[in-house]
Amino acid sequence: AQSVTQPDIHITVSEGASLELRCNYSYGATPYLFWYVQSPGQGLQLLLKYFSGDTLVQGIKGFEAEFKRSQSSFNLRKPSVHWSDAAEYFCAVGVSGSARQLTFGSGTQLTVLP
Amino acid sequence: DTAVSQTPKYLVTQMGNDKSIKCEQNLGHDTMYWYKQDSKKFLKIMFSYNNKELIINETVPNRFSPKSPDKAHLNLHINSLELGDSAVYFCASSLPSGGYEQFFGPGTRLTVL
């Protein structure tokens, strides 16, 4: 069965600093990978996705992620964090089949210091 | 225009009551989902419906019953509510092809007293 691990429960960075959120997955085939962001009291918004092709994918709000098959990772990065980026971030892997099920990681809470 | 909407946003009720949460999507998607997010923010799939047909039914108490009157709607009915049902429930939908990305509603925070 597929699984997703986000090793960092909570990360704190200063505004303007760079950010990297880690995500490791376990899945037998080529995965569909996603990063979602959840602001307080809100639903989940898709930041970016990887299906195939270029392993470096660009998303909204200045985020990017790199798929590394050899490391089973899909880490999220941003060169300069803004205070509005403070939120919960979820990595997810898509499972093939008609169900199109997503399995989510446990999330990483990002705090941004002024 | 709201893509995936849920009502109500907040629901406070007593143990033992029966309640429903409604979900509607105007994206033309054919698959809809219900997720439960617990107090530790962990998201777990509960149900998935494709063209009004149940596809996924994870280990969920049978007090929870999804109902899909048409492709644009997926409601969640909960009987005999328990304290442990308190959580945020998210509805989502996805395209029939082109990948697995899901679009989420704003969530319904259910509090059982």
PDB file of C-alpha atoms in Angstrom:
ATOM      1  CA  ALA A   1       0.000   0.000   0.000  1.00  0.00           C
ATOM      2  CA  GLN A   2       1.101   3.514  -0.666  1.00  0.00           C
ATOM      3  CA  SER A   3       2.225   5.879   2.090  1.00  0.00           C
ATOM      4  CA  VAL A   4       3.530   9.403   2.495  1.00  0.00           C
ATOM      5  CA  THR A   5       5.881  10.649   5.192  1.00  0.00           C
ATOM      6  CA  GLN A   6       6.409  14.262   6.114  1.00  0.00           C
ATOM      7  CA  PRO A   7       9.197  14.080   8.702  1.00  0.00           C
ATOM      8  CA  ASP A   8       8.860  17.638   9.965  1.00  0.00           C
ATOM      9  CA  ILE A   9       5.793  18.300  12.069  1.00  0.00           C
ATOM     10  CA  HIS A  10       6.587  21.970  12.555  1.00  0.00           C
ATOM     11  CA  ILE A  11       9.023  24.325  10.827  1.00  0.00           C
ATOM     12  CA  THR A  12       9.771  27.933  11.730  1.00  0.00           C
ATOM     13  CA  VAL A  13      11.498  30.311   9.329  1.00  0.00           C
ATOM     14  CA  SER A  14      12.044  34.048   9.215  1.00  0.00           C
ATOM     15  CA  GLU A  15      10.325  36.104   6.583  1.00  0.00           C
ATOM     16  CA  GLY A  16      12.554  36.349   3.517  1.00  0.00           C
ATOM     17  CA  ALA A  17      14.407  33.136   4.287  1.00  0.00           C
ATOM     18  CA  SER A  18      14.338  30.110   2.026  1.00  0.00           C
ATOM     19  CA  LEU A  19      12.122  27.131   2.754  1.00  0.00           C
ATOM     20  CA  GLU A  20      12.259  23.413   2.098  1.00  0.00           C
ATOM     21  CA  LEU A  21       9.537  21.029   3.264  1.00  0.00           C
ATOM     22  CA  ARG A  22      10.329  17.351   3.003  1.00  0.00           C
ATOM     23  CA  CYS A  23       8.124  14.609   1.618  1.00  0.00           C
ATOM     24  CA  ASN A  24       8.933  10.934   1.085  1.00  0.00           C
ATOM     25  CA  TYR A  25       6.560   8.466  -0.495  1.00  0.00           C
ATOM     26  CA  SER A  26       6.246   4.739  -0.830  1.00  0.00           C
ATOM     27  CA  TYR A  27       4.499   3.423  -3.932  1.00  0.00           C
ATOM     28  CA  GLY A  28       5.299   0.619  -6.339  1.00  0.00           C
ATOM     29  CA  ALA A  29       4.669   2.426  -9.601  1.00  0.00           C
ATOM     30  CA  THR A  30       5.327   5.914 -10.922  1.00  0.00           C
ATOM     31  CA  PRO A  31       3.470   8.152  -8.549  1.00  0.00           C
ATOM     32  CA  TYR A  32       1.273  11.143  -9.045  1.00  0.00           C
ATOM     33  CA  LEU A  33       2.456  13.632  -6.430  1.00  0.00           C
ATOM     34  CA  PHE A  34       0.875  16.743  -5.019  1.00  0.00           C
ATOM     35  CA  TRP A  35       1.436  19.513  -2.521  1.00  0.00           C
ATOM     36  CA  TYR A  36      -1.563  21.183  -0.926  1.00  0.00           C
ATOM     37  CA  VAL A  37      -1.694  24.139   1.465  1.00  0.00           C
ATOM     38  CA  GLN A  38      -4.302  24.685   4.159  1.00  0.00           C
ATOM     39  CA  SER A  39      -4.617  28.104   5.741  1.00  0.00           C
ATOM     40  CA  PRO A  40      -6.303  28.314   9.156  1.00  0.00           C
ATOM     41  CA  GLY A  41     -10.011  27.583   8.907  1.00  0.00           C
ATOM     42  CA  GLN A  42      -9.800  26.983   5.171  1.00  0.00           C
ATOM     43  CA  GLY A  43      -9.961  24.069   2.782  1.00  0.00           C
ATOM     44  CA  LEU A  44      -7.002  22.639   0.911  1.00  0.00           C
ATOM     45  CA  GLN A  45      -5.587  24.471  -2.081  1.00  0.00           C
ATOM     46  CA  LEU A  46      -3.418  22.747  -4.668  1.00  0.00           C
ATOM     47  CA  LEU A  47       0.064  24.282  -4.886  1.00  0.00           C
ATOM     48  CA  LEU A  48       1.560  22.035  -7.543  1.00  0.00           C
ATOM     49  CA  LYS A  49       1.547  18.535  -8.969  1.00  0.00           C
ATOM     50  CA  TYR A  50       3.847  16.053 -10.661  1.00  0.00           C
ATOM     51  CA  PHE A  51       2.562  13.505 -13.145  1.00  0.00           C
ATOM     52  CA  SER A  52       5.484  12.900 -15.509  1.00  0.00           C
ATOM     53  CA  GLY A  53       8.166  14.707 -17.488  1.00  0.00           C
ATOM     54  CA  ASP A  54      10.324  17.445 -16.016  1.00  0.00           C
ATOM     55  CA  THR A  55      11.141  16.533 -12.442  1.00  0.00           C
ATOM     56  CA  LEU A  56      11.191  20.157 -11.320  1.00  0.00           C
ATOM     57  CA  VAL A  57       7.674  21.518 -11.222  1.00  0.00           C
ATOM     58  CA  GLN A  58       6.547  25.059 -10.650  1.00  0.00           C
ATOM     59  CA  GLY A  59       3.443  25.934  -8.717  1.00  0.00           C
ATOM     60  CA  ILE A  60       1.471  28.882  -7.515  1.00  0.00           C
ATOM     61  CA  LYS A  61       2.682  31.487  -5.016  1.00  0.00           C
ATOM     62  CA  GLY A  62       6.316  31.025  -6.025  1.00  0.00           C
ATOM     63  CA  PHE A  63       6.592  27.402  -4.857  1.00  0.00           C
ATOM     64  CA  GLU A  64       8.432  24.632  -6.667  1.00  0.00           C
ATOM     65  CA  ALA A  65       9.046  20.960  -5.988  1.00  0.00           C
ATOM     66  CA  GLU A  66      11.523  18.420  -7.278  1.00  0.00           C
ATOM     67  CA  PHE A  67      10.719  14.760  -7.859  1.00  0.00           C
ATOM     68  CA  LYS A  68      13.679  12.482  -7.094  1.00  0.00           C
ATOM     69  CA  ARG A  69      12.851   8.902  -7.918  1.00  0.00           C
ATOM     70  CA  SER A  70      16.088   7.529  -6.452  1.00  0.00           C
ATOM     71  CA  GLN A  71      15.244   9.088  -3.081  1.00  0.00           C
ATOM     72  CA  SER A  72      11.458   8.610  -3.299  1.00  0.00           C
ATOM     73  CA  SER A  73      11.134  12.264  -2.450  1.00  0.00           C
ATOM     74  CA  PHE A  74       9.124  15.254  -3.566  1.00  0.00           C
ATOM     75  CA  ASN A  75      10.362  18.190  -1.521  1.00  0.00           C
ATOM     76  CA  LEU A  76       8.704  21.582  -1.669  1.00  0.00           C
ATOM     77  CA  ARG A  77      10.814  24.736  -1.879  1.00  0.00           C
ATOM     78  CA  LYS A  78      10.436  28.474  -1.914  1.00  0.00           C
ATOM     79  CA  PRO A  79      13.382  30.880  -2.184  1.00  0.00           C
ATOM     80  CA  SER A  80      11.903  33.661  -0.055  1.00  0.00           C
ATOM     81  CA  VAL A  81       9.063  33.080   2.382  1.00  0.00           C
ATOM     82  CA  HIS A  82       6.347  35.650   2.987  1.00  0.00           C
ATOM     83  CA  TRP A  83       4.361  36.000   6.217  1.00  0.00           C
ATOM     84  CA  SER A  84       1.241  34.923   4.322  1.00  0.00           C
ATOM     85  CA  ASP A  85       2.836  31.517   3.674  1.00  0.00           C
ATOM     86  CA  ALA A  86       2.211  30.508   7.279  1.00  0.00           C
ATOM     87  CA  ALA A  87      -0.092  27.497   6.983  1.00  0.00           C
ATOM     88  CA  GLU A  88      -0.261  23.707   7.064  1.00  0.00           C
ATOM     89  CA  TYR A  89       1.305  21.940   4.096  1.00  0.00           C
ATOM     90  CA  PHE A  90       0.314  18.474   2.930  1.00  0.00           C
ATOM     91  CA  CYS A  91       2.082  16.171   0.522  1.00  0.00           C
ATOM     92  CA  ALA A  92      -0.059  13.531  -1.210  1.00  0.00           C
ATOM     93  CA  VAL A  93       0.396  10.591  -3.563  1.00  0.00           C
ATOM     94  CA  GLY A  94      -2.207   9.513  -6.099  1.00  0.00           C
ATOM     95  CA  VAL A  95      -3.068   5.852  -6.494  1.00  0.00           C
ATOM     96  CA  SER A  96      -3.845   4.487  -9.935  1.00  0.00           C
ATOM     97  CA  GLY A  97      -7.211   3.002 -10.735  1.00  0.00           C
ATOM     98  CA  SER A  98     -10.735   4.246 -11.086  1.00  0.00           C
ATOM     99  CA  ALA A  99     -10.857   5.482  -7.541  1.00  0.00           C
ATOM    100  CA  ARG A 100      -8.137   8.073  -8.073  1.00  0.00           C
ATOM    101  CA  GLN A 101      -7.531   7.982  -4.364  1.00  0.00           C
ATOM    102  CA  LEU A 102      -5.101  10.376  -2.684  1.00  0.00           C
ATOM    103  CA  THR A 103      -3.087   9.365   0.346  1.00  0.00           C
ATOM    104  CA  PHE A 104      -1.944  12.323   2.403  1.00  0.00           C
ATOM    105  CA  GLY A 105       1.023  12.836   4.664  1.00  0.00           C
ATOM    106  CA  SER A 106       0.503  14.045   8.205  1.00  0.00           C
ATOM    107  CA  GLY A 107       1.275  17.646   7.311  1.00  0.00           C
ATOM    108  CA  THR A 108       3.924  20.228   8.213  1.00  0.00           C
ATOM    109  CA  GLN A 109       2.941  23.351  10.097  1.00  0.00           C
ATOM    110  CA  LEU A 110       4.897  26.390   8.864  1.00  0.00           C
ATOM    111  CA  THR A 111       5.390  29.388  11.129  1.00  0.00           C
ATOM    112  CA  VAL A 112       6.885  32.563   9.658  1.00  0.00           C
ATOM    113  CA  LEU A 113       8.654  34.994  11.980  1.00  0.00           C
ATOM    114  CA  PRO A 114       8.655  38.706  11.153  1.00  0.00           C
TER     115      PRO A 114
ATOM    116  CA  ASP B   1     -17.996  31.349  -8.425  1.00  0.00           C
ATOM    117  CA  THR B   2     -17.580  28.689  -5.784  1.00  0.00           C
ATOM    118  CA  ALA B   3     -16.141  25.464  -7.191  1.00  0.00           C
ATOM    119  CA  VAL B   4     -16.814  23.039  -4.321  1.00  0.00           C
ATOM    120  CA  SER B   5     -19.208  24.221  -1.632  1.00  0.00           C
ATOM    121  CA  GLN B   6     -20.294  22.659   1.622  1.00  0.00           C
ATOM    122  CA  THR B   7     -23.076  23.467   4.034  1.00  0.00           C
ATOM    123  CA  PRO B   8     -23.089  24.096   6.863  1.00  0.00           C
ATOM    124  CA  LYS B   9     -19.648  25.479   7.689  1.00  0.00           C
ATOM    125  CA  TYR B  10     -20.131  24.800  11.385  1.00  0.00           C
ATOM    126  CA  LEU B  11     -22.337  22.187  13.008  1.00  0.00           C
ATOM    127  CA  VAL B  12     -22.750  21.822  16.756  1.00  0.00           C
ATOM    128  CA  THR B  13     -25.007  19.065  17.998  1.00  0.00           C
ATOM    129  CA  GLN B  14     -25.697  16.683  20.843  1.00  0.00           C
ATOM    130  CA  MET B  15     -24.632  13.061  21.074  1.00  0.00           C
ATOM    131  CA  GLY B  16     -27.189  10.700  19.594  1.00  0.00           C
ATOM    132  CA  ASN B  17     -28.541  13.161  17.038  1.00  0.00           C
ATOM    133  CA  ASP B  18     -28.639  12.593  13.276  1.00  0.00           C
ATOM    134  CA  LYS B  19     -27.166  15.245  10.999  1.00  0.00           C
ATOM    135  CA  SER B  20     -26.338  15.795   7.336  1.00  0.00           C
ATOM    136  CA  ILE B  21     -23.640  17.736   5.522  1.00  0.00           C
ATOM    137  CA  LYS B  22     -24.215  18.773   1.937  1.00  0.00           C
ATOM    138  CA  CYS B  23     -21.656  19.141  -0.831  1.00  0.00           C
ATOM    139  CA  GLU B  24     -22.009  20.526  -4.323  1.00  0.00           C
ATOM    140  CA  GLN B  25     -19.489  21.059  -7.101  1.00  0.00           C
ATOM    141  CA  ASN B  26     -19.994  23.114 -10.249  1.00  0.00           C
ATOM    142  CA  LEU B  27     -16.827  21.958 -12.001  1.00  0.00           C
ATOM    143  CA  GLY B  28     -18.405  19.198 -14.074  1.00  0.00           C
ATOM    144  CA  HIS B  29     -16.313  16.577 -12.263  1.00  0.00           C
ATOM    145  CA  ASP B  30     -17.482  12.982 -12.144  1.00  0.00           C
ATOM    146  CA  THR B  31     -15.854  11.830  -8.910  1.00  0.00           C
ATOM    147  CA  MET B  32     -16.511  13.183  -5.451  1.00  0.00           C
ATOM    148  CA  TYR B  33     -15.016  12.359  -2.052  1.00  0.00           C
ATOM    149  CA  TRP B  34     -15.492  12.780   1.655  1.00  0.00           C
ATOM    150  CA  TYR B  35     -12.489  13.157   3.951  1.00  0.00           C
ATOM    151  CA  LYS B  36     -12.275  13.403   7.720  1.00  0.00           C
ATOM    152  CA  GLN B  37      -9.601  15.614   9.283  1.00  0.00           C
ATOM    153  CA  ASP B  38      -8.982  14.897  12.945  1.00  0.00           C
ATOM    154  CA  SER B  39      -7.687  17.210  15.635  1.00  0.00           C
ATOM    155  CA  LYS B  40      -4.099  16.463  14.604  1.00  0.00           C
ATOM    156  CA  LYS B  41      -4.864  17.590  11.054  1.00  0.00           C
ATOM    157  CA  PHE B  42      -4.579  14.059   9.661  1.00  0.00           C
ATOM    158  CA  LEU B  43      -6.691  13.622   6.509  1.00  0.00           C
ATOM    159  CA  LYS B  44      -8.311  10.302   5.825  1.00  0.00           C
ATOM    160  CA  ILE B  45     -10.511   9.306   2.903  1.00  0.00           C
ATOM    161  CA  MET B  46     -13.941   8.068   3.903  1.00  0.00           C
ATOM    162  CA  PHE B  47     -15.848   7.647   0.665  1.00  0.00           C
ATOM    163  CA  SER B  48     -15.467   8.145  -3.050  1.00  0.00           C
ATOM    164  CA  TYR B  49     -18.271   8.291  -5.589  1.00  0.00           C
ATOM    165  CA  ASN B  50     -17.802   8.063  -9.346  1.00  0.00           C
ATOM    166  CA  ASN B  51     -20.843   8.877 -11.482  1.00  0.00           C
ATOM    167  CA  LYS B  52     -23.105   8.320  -8.471  1.00  0.00           C
ATOM    168  CA  GLU B  53     -21.565   4.912  -7.784  1.00  0.00           C
ATOM    169  CA  LEU B  54     -19.679   4.132  -4.576  1.00  0.00           C
ATOM    170  CA  ILE B  55     -16.030   3.357  -5.351  1.00  0.00           C
ATOM    171  CA  ILE B  56     -14.242   3.660  -2.019  1.00  0.00           C
ATOM    172  CA  ASN B  57     -15.731   2.862   1.327  1.00  0.00           C
ATOM    173  CA  GLU B  58     -12.954   2.867   3.868  1.00  0.00           C
ATOM    174  CA  THR B  59     -13.357   1.475   7.335  1.00  0.00           C
ATOM    175  CA  VAL B  60     -15.986   3.890   8.470  1.00  0.00           C
ATOM    176  CA  PRO B  61     -18.801   3.107  10.945  1.00  0.00           C
ATOM    177  CA  ASN B  62     -22.032   2.315   9.156  1.00  0.00           C
ATOM    178  CA  ARG B  63     -23.561   5.265  10.993  1.00  0.00           C
ATOM    179  CA  PHE B  64     -22.010   7.271   8.140  1.00  0.00           C
ATOM    180  CA  SER B  65     -23.878   7.028   4.862  1.00  0.00           C
ATOM    181  CA  PRO B  66     -23.070   8.972   1.713  1.00  0.00           C
ATOM    182  CA  LYS B  67     -25.807   9.863  -0.720  1.00  0.00           C
ATOM    183  CA  SER B  68     -25.243  11.059  -4.270  1.00  0.00           C
ATOM    184  CA  PRO B  69     -28.439  12.251  -5.960  1.00  0.00           C
ATOM    185  CA  ASP B  70     -26.514  13.337  -9.057  1.00  0.00           C
ATOM    186  CA  LYS B  71     -22.936  13.836 -10.222  1.00  0.00           C
ATOM    187  CA  ALA B  72     -22.748  17.344  -8.792  1.00  0.00           C
ATOM    188  CA  HIS B  73     -23.822  16.461  -5.263  1.00  0.00           C
ATOM    189  CA  LEU B  74     -22.511  14.170  -2.538  1.00  0.00           C
ATOM    190  CA  ASN B  75     -24.101  14.449   0.873  1.00  0.00           C
ATOM    191  CA  LEU B  76     -22.970  12.831   4.104  1.00  0.00           C
ATOM    192  CA  HIS B  77     -25.516  11.653   6.617  1.00  0.00           C
ATOM    193  CA  ILE B  78     -24.438  10.667  10.113  1.00  0.00           C
ATOM    194  CA  ASN B  79     -26.692   8.755  12.493  1.00  0.00           C
ATOM    195  CA  SER B  80     -26.396   8.538  16.269  1.00  0.00           C
ATOM    196  CA  LEU B  81     -23.551  11.005  16.535  1.00  0.00           C
ATOM    197  CA  GLU B  82     -20.741  10.241  18.988  1.00  0.00           C
ATOM    198  CA  LEU B  83     -18.131  12.427  20.638  1.00  0.00           C
ATOM    199  CA  GLY B  84     -15.435  10.869  18.452  1.00  0.00           C
ATOM    200  CA  ASP B  85     -17.174  12.099  15.322  1.00  0.00           C
ATOM    201  CA  SER B  86     -16.065  15.634  16.131  1.00  0.00           C
ATOM    202  CA  ALA B  87     -13.751  16.660  13.296  1.00  0.00           C
ATOM    203  CA  VAL B  88     -13.585  18.722  10.137  1.00  0.00           C
ATOM    204  CA  TYR B  89     -15.182  17.018   7.155  1.00  0.00           C
ATOM    205  CA  PHE B  90     -14.024  17.932   3.665  1.00  0.00           C
ATOM    206  CA  CYS B  91     -15.726  17.276   0.404  1.00  0.00           C
ATOM    207  CA  ALA B  92     -13.618  17.122  -2.770  1.00  0.00           C
ATOM    208  CA  SER B  93     -14.051  16.402  -6.452  1.00  0.00           C
ATOM    209  CA  SER B  94     -11.791  15.433  -9.332  1.00  0.00           C
ATOM    210  CA  LEU B  95     -11.714  15.329 -13.108  1.00  0.00           C
ATOM    211  CA  PRO B  96     -12.476  12.139 -15.001  1.00  0.00           C
ATOM    212  CA  SER B  97      -9.085  12.229 -16.690  1.00  0.00           C
ATOM    213  CA  GLY B  98      -5.811  14.111 -16.777  1.00  0.00           C
ATOM    214  CA  GLY B  99      -4.598  13.187 -13.349  1.00  0.00           C
ATOM    215  CA  TYR B 100      -5.648  12.790  -9.799  1.00  0.00           C
ATOM    216  CA  GLU B 101      -5.770  16.324  -8.499  1.00  0.00           C
ATOM    217  CA  GLN B 102      -8.683  16.969  -6.234  1.00  0.00           C
ATOM    218  CA  PHE B 103     -10.444  20.224  -5.516  1.00  0.00           C
ATOM    219  CA  PHE B 104     -11.541  20.689  -1.943  1.00  0.00           C
ATOM    220  CA  GLY B 105     -14.452  22.431  -0.332  1.00  0.00           C
ATOM    221  CA  PRO B 106     -13.991  24.767   2.653  1.00  0.00           C
ATOM    222  CA  GLY B 107     -14.828  22.082   5.201  1.00  0.00           C
ATOM    223  CA  THR B 108     -17.523  21.555   7.817  1.00  0.00           C
ATOM    224  CA  ARG B 109     -16.448  21.670  11.435  1.00  0.00           C
ATOM    225  CA  LEU B 110     -18.609  19.205  13.367  1.00  0.00           C
ATOM    226  CA  THR B 111     -18.667  19.427  17.147  1.00  0.00           C
ATOM    227  CA  VAL B 112     -20.524  16.771  19.095  1.00  0.00           C
ATOM    228  CA  LEU B 113     -21.308  17.681  22.705  1.00  0.00           C
TER     229      LEU B 113
END
